[in-house]
Short mmCIF file of C-alpha atoms in Angstrom, two decimals:
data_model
loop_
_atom_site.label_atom_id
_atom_site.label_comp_id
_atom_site.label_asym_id
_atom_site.label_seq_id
_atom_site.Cartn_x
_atom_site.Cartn_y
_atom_site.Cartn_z
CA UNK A 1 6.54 11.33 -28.57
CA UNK A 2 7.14 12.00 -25.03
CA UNK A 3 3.81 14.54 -24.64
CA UNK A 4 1.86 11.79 -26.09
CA UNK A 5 3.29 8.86 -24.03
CA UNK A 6 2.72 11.58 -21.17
CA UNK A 7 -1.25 12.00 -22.31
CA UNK A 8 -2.24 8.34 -22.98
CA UNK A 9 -1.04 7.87 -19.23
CA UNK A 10 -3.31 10.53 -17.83
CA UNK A 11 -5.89 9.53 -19.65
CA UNK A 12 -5.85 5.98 -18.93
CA UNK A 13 -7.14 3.67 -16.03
CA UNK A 14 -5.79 3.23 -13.22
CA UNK A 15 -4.79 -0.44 -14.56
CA UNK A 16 -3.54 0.79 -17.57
CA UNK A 17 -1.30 2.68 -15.46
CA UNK A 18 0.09 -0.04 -13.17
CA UNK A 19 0.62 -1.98 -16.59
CA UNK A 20 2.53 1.47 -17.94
CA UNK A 21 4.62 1.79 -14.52
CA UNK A 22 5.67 -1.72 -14.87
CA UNK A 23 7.00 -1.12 -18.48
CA UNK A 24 8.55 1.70 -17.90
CA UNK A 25 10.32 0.49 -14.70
CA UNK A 26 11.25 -2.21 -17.07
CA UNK A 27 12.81 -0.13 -19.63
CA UNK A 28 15.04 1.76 -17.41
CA UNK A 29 16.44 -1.32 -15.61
CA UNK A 30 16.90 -2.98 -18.96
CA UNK A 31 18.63 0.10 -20.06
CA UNK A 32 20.36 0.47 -16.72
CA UNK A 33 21.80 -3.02 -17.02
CA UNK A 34 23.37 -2.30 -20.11
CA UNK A 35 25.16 0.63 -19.67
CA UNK A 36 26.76 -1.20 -16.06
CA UNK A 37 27.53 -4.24 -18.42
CA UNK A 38 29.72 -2.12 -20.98
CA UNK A 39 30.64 0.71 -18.54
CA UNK A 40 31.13 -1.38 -15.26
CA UNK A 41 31.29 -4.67 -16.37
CA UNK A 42 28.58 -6.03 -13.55
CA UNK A 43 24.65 -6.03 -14.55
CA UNK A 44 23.47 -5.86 -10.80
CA UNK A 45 25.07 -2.56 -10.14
CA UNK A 46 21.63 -0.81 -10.47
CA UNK A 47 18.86 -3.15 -10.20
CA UNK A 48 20.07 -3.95 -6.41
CA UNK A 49 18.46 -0.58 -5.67
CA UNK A 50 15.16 -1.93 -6.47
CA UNK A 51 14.91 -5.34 -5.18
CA UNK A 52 14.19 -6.65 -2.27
CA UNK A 53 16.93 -8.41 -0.01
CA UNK A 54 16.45 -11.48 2.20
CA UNK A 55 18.30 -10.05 4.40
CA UNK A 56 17.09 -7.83 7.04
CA UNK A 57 19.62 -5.33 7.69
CA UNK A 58 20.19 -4.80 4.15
CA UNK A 59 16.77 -4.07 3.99
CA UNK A 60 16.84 -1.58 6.87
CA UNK A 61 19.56 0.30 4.91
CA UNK A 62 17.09 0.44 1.75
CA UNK A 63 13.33 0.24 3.04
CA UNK A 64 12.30 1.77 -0.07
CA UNK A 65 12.53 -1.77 -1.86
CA UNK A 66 9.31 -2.58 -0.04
CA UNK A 67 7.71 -0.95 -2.98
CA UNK A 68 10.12 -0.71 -5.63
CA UNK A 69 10.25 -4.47 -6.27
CA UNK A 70 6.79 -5.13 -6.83
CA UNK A 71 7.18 -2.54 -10.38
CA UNK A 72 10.22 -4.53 -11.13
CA UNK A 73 11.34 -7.29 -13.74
CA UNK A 74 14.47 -9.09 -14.28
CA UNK A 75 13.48 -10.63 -17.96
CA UNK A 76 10.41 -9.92 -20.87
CA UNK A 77 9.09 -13.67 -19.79
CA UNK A 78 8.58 -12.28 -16.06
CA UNK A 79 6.99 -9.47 -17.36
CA UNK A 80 4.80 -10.20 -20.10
CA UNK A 81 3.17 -13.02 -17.77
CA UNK A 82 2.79 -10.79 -14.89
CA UNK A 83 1.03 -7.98 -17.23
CA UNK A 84 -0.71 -9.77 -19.14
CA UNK A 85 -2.40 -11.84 -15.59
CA UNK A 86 -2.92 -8.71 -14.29
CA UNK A 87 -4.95 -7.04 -17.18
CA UNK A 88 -7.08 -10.10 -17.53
CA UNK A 89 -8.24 -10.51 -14.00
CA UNK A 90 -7.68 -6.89 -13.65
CA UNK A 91 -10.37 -6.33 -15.48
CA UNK A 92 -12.30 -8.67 -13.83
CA UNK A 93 -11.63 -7.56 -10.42
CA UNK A 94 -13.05 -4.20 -11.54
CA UNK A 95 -16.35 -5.49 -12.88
CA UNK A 96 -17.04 -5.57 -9.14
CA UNK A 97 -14.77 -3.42 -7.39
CA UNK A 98 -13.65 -0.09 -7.64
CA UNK A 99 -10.12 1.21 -9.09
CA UNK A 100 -9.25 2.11 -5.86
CA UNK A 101 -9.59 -0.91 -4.55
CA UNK A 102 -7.60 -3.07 -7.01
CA UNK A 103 -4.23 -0.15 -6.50
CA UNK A 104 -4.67 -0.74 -2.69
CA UNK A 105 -4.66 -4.54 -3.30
CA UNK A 106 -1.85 -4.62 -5.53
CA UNK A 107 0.12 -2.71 -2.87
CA UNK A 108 -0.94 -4.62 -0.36
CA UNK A 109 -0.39 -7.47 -1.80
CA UNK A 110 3.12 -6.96 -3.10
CA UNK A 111 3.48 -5.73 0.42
CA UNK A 112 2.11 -9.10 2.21
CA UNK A 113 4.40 -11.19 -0.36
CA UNK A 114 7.59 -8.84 0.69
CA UNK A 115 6.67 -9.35 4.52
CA UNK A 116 6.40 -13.52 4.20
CA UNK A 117 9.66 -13.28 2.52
CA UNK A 118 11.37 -11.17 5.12
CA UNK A 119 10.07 -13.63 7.79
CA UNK A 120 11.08 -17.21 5.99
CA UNK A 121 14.47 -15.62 5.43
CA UNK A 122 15.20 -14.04 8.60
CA UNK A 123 13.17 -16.80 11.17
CA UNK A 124 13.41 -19.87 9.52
CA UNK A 125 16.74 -21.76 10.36
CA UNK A 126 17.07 -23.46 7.00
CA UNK A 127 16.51 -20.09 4.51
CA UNK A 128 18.49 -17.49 7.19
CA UNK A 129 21.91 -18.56 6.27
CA UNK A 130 20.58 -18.07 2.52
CA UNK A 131 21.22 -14.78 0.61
CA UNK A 132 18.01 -14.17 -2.19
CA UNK A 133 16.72 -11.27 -3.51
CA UNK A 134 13.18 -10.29 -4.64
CA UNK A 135 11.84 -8.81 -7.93
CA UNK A 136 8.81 -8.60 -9.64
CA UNK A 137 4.72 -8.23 -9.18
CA UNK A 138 3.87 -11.92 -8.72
CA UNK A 139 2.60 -11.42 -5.47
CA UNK A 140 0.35 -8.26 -6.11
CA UNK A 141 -0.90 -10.07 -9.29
CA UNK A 142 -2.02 -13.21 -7.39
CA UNK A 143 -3.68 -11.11 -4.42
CA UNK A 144 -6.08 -9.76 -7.34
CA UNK A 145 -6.67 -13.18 -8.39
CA UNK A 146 -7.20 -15.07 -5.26
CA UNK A 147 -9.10 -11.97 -4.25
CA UNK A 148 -11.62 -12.12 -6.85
CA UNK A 149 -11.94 -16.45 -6.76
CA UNK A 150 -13.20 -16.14 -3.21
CA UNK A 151 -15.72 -13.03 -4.07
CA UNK A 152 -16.38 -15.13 -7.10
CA UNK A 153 -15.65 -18.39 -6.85
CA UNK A 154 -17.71 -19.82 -9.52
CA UNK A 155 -16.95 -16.90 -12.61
CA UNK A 156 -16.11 -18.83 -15.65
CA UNK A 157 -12.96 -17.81 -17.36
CA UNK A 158 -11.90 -19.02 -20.83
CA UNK A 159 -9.31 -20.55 -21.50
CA UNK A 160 -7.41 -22.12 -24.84
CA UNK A 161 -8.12 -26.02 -25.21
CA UNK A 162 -9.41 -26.39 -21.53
CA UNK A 163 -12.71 -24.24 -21.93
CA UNK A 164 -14.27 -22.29 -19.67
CA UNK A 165 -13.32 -23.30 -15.87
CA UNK A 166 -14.65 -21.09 -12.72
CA UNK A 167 -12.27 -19.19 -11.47
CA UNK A 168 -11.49 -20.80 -8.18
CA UNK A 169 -10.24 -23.86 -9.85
CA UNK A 170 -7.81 -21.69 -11.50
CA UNK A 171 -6.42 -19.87 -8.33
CA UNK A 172 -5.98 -22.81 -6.48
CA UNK A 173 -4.30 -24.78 -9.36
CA UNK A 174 -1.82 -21.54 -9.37
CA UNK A 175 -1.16 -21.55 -5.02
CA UNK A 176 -0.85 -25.48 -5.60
CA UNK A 177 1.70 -24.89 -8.30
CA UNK A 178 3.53 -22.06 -5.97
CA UNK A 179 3.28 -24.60 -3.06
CA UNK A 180 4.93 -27.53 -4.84
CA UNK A 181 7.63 -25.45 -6.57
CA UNK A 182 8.91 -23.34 -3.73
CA UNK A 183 12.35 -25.97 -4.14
CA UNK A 184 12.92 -24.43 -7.66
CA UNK A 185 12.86 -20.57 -6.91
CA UNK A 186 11.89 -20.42 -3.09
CA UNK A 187 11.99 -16.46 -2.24
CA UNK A 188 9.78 -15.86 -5.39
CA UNK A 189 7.58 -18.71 -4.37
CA UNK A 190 7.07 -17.96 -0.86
CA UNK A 191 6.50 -13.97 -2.04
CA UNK A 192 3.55 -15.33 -4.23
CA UNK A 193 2.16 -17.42 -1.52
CA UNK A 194 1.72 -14.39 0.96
CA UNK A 195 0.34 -11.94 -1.85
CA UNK A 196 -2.59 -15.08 -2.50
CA UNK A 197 -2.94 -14.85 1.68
CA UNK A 198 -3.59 -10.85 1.20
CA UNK A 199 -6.00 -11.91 -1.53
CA UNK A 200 -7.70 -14.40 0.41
CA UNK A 201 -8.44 -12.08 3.74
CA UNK A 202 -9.69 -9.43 1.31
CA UNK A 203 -12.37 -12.22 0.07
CA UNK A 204 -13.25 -13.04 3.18
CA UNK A 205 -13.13 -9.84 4.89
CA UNK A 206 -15.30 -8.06 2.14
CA UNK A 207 -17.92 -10.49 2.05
CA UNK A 208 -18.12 -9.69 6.03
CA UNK A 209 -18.53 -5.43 4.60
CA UNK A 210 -14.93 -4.74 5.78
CA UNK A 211 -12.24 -3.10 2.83
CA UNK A 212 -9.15 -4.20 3.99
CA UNK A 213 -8.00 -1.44 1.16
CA UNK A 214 -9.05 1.09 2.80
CA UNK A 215 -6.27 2.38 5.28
CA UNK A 216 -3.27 1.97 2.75
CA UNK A 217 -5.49 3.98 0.29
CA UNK A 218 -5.04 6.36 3.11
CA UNK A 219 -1.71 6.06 3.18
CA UNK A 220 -1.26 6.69 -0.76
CA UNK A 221 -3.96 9.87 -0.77
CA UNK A 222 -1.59 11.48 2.07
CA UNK A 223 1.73 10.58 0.46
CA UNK A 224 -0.44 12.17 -3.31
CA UNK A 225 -1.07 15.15 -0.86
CA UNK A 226 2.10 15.92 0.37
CA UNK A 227 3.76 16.54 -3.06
CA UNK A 228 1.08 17.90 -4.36
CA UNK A 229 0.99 20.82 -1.20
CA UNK A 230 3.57 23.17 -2.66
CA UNK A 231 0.79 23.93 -5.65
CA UNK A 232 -1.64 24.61 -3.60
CA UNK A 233 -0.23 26.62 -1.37
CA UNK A 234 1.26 28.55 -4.34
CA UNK A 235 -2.23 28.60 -6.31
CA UNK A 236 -3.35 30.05 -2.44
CA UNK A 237 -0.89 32.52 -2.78
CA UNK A 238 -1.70 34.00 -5.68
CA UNK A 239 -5.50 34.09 -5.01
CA UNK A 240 -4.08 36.14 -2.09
CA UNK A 241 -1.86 39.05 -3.98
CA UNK A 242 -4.95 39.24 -7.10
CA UNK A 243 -7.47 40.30 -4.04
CA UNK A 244 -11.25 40.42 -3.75
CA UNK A 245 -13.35 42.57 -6.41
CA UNK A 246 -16.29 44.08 -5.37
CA UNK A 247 -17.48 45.52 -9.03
CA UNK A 248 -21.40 44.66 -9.51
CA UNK A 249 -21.38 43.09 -13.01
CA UNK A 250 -18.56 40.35 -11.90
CA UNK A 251 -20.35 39.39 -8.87
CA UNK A 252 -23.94 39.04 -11.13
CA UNK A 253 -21.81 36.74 -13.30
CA UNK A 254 -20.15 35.29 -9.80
CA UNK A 255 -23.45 34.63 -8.93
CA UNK A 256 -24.77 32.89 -12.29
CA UNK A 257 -21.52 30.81 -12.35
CA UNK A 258 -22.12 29.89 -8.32
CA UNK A 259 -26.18 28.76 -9.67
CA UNK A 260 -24.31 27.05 -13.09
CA UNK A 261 -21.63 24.95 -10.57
CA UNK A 262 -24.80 23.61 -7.98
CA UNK A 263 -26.43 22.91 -11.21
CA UNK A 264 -23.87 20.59 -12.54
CA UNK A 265 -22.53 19.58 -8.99
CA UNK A 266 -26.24 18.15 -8.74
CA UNK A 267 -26.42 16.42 -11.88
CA UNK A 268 -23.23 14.72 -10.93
CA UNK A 269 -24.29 13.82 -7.83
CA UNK A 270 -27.43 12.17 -9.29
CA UNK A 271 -24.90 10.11 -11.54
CA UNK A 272 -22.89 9.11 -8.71
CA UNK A 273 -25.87 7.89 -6.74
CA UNK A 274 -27.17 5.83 -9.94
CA UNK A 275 -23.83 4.29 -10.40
CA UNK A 276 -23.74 2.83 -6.69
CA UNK A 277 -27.80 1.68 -6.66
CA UNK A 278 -26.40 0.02 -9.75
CA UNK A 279 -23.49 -1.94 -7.92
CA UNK A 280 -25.44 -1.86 -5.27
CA UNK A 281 -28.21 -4.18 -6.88
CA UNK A 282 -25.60 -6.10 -9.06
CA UNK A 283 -22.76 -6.98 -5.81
CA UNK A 284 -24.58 -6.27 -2.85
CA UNK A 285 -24.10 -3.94 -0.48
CA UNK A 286 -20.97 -5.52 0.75
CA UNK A 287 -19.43 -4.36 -2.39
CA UNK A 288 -19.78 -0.68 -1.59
CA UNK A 289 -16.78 1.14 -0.02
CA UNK A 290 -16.70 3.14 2.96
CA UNK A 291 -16.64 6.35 0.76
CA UNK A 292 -19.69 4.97 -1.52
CA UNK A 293 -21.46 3.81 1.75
CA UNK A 294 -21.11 7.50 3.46
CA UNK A 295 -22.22 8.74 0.16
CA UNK A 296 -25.62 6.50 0.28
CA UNK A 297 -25.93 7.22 3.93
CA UNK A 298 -25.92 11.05 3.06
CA UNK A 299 -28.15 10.95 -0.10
CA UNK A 300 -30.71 9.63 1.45
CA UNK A 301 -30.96 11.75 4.70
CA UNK A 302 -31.03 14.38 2.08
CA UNK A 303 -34.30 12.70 0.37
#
């Protein structure tokens, strides 16, 4: 069971597998919670390790929440909503954007949410003398859906007894409803407002041909590379000890496989350079990202 929960995540999408994280996350603090409850006889002996505090030295002494909280639910409501808004417009968002884009925005965005928070709590003489803490992947969710209202304002979305209704009505009937219940849950409220500010200078600032994505993808490639190092340098190692052959027939067959690999490395280039005319011609050229631009920019030097 494990192996094949292990497979379906490396075989899925990259939304499939923020959806999965979330779950699991989920799991293991629901599990968590009751094991402290019959063991410790407190529920928040745990899931304080993942949330994000108001206050800020408690959040110097466990920076880490910065990221944790935005994989984290308290309840199945919390959840289920958040998943199921972010595999809807997910999937919307990626009809004109890349998978690397929507990660970056959901980080970004549940990182936007977590800095608004930290500044209403800590600057603003009413909420500082308040202790809150923050859970849950509201604020990435509605950074992807502002995000993609501003790119497409006008994309009608379906809904049950209302119809269809473009999209922007329905990300600024969400902000409005944020705005006008920040008295009922105001850390959670004023986290969703700055993830829908993230969203909103990613609109803008795409339109203008800038990925605002870009750097923090960056960020996540070098953290990727930095675990993954140790392999490679082992893999390196061993390439080292097996040493170079120099027997005829395996360099003829070296050779063939080198001709084989430019072969296919060609024919996969030609696919790659279809796939962005094609976005190219459906988005515009502002919808290209700074890898797919340097890849257009080379192609056709080469031609």
């Amino acid at each position: 069971m494990v192996d094949d929960l292990r497979q379906r995540y490396r075989s899925s999408s990259l939304l499939m597998r923020f959806i999965y994280i979330n779950i699991a996350v989920f799991v293991v603090l629901s599990l968590s919670r009751v094991i402290s409850l019959l063991f410790v006889g407190s529920v928040d002996s745990f899931i304080q390790w993942v949330e994000l505090p108001s206050v800020f030295y408690e959040f110097l002494r466990r920076p880490w929440t910065l990221i944790t909280y935005m994989f984290s639910h308290y309840d199945v409501w919390h959840i289920l909503f958040n998943m199921l808004w972010l595999y809807w417009l997910g999937r919307i968002f990626l009809e004109f954007f890349t998978p690397r884009q929507l990660g970056g925005l959901y980080v970004l965005g549940g990182i936007g949410g977590a800095v608004l928070y930290l500044v209403c709590f800590n600057l603003i003489p009413h909420l500082a003398s308040r202790h809150s803490m923050l859970l849950g992947a509201s604020a990435s969710v509605l950074a992807i859906v502002v995000a993609i209202a501003i790119y497409r304002p006008d994309y009608p979305l379906s809904l049950f007894f209302f119809g269809s209704i473009p999209l922007k009505w329905i990300a600024l009937i969400t902000v409005f409803i944020d705005i006008i219940s920040i008295d009922v849950n105001m850390g959670g409220h004023i986290a969703h407002l700055g993830g829908a500010l993230v969203g909103l200078w990613f609109g803008v600032a795409i339109k203008r041909g800038h990925d605002i994505t870009s750097w923090i993808n960056r960020c996540i490639d070098a953290v990727v590379m930095l675990f993954n190092k140790p392999k490679l340098k082992s893999a390196s190692n061993q390439d080292v000890k097996r040493g170079p052959s120099f027997n005829y027939h395996q360099s003829t067959s070296h050779a063939s496989d080198n001709d084989k690999s430019r072969k296919i490395v060609g024919d996969l280039d030609e696919a790659r350079l279809d796939e962005i005319l094609g976005k190219l011609k459906q988005s515009g050229y502002a919808a290209l990202t700074d890898e797919e631009r340097e890849f257009l920019f080379n192609a056709s030097r080469k031609r």
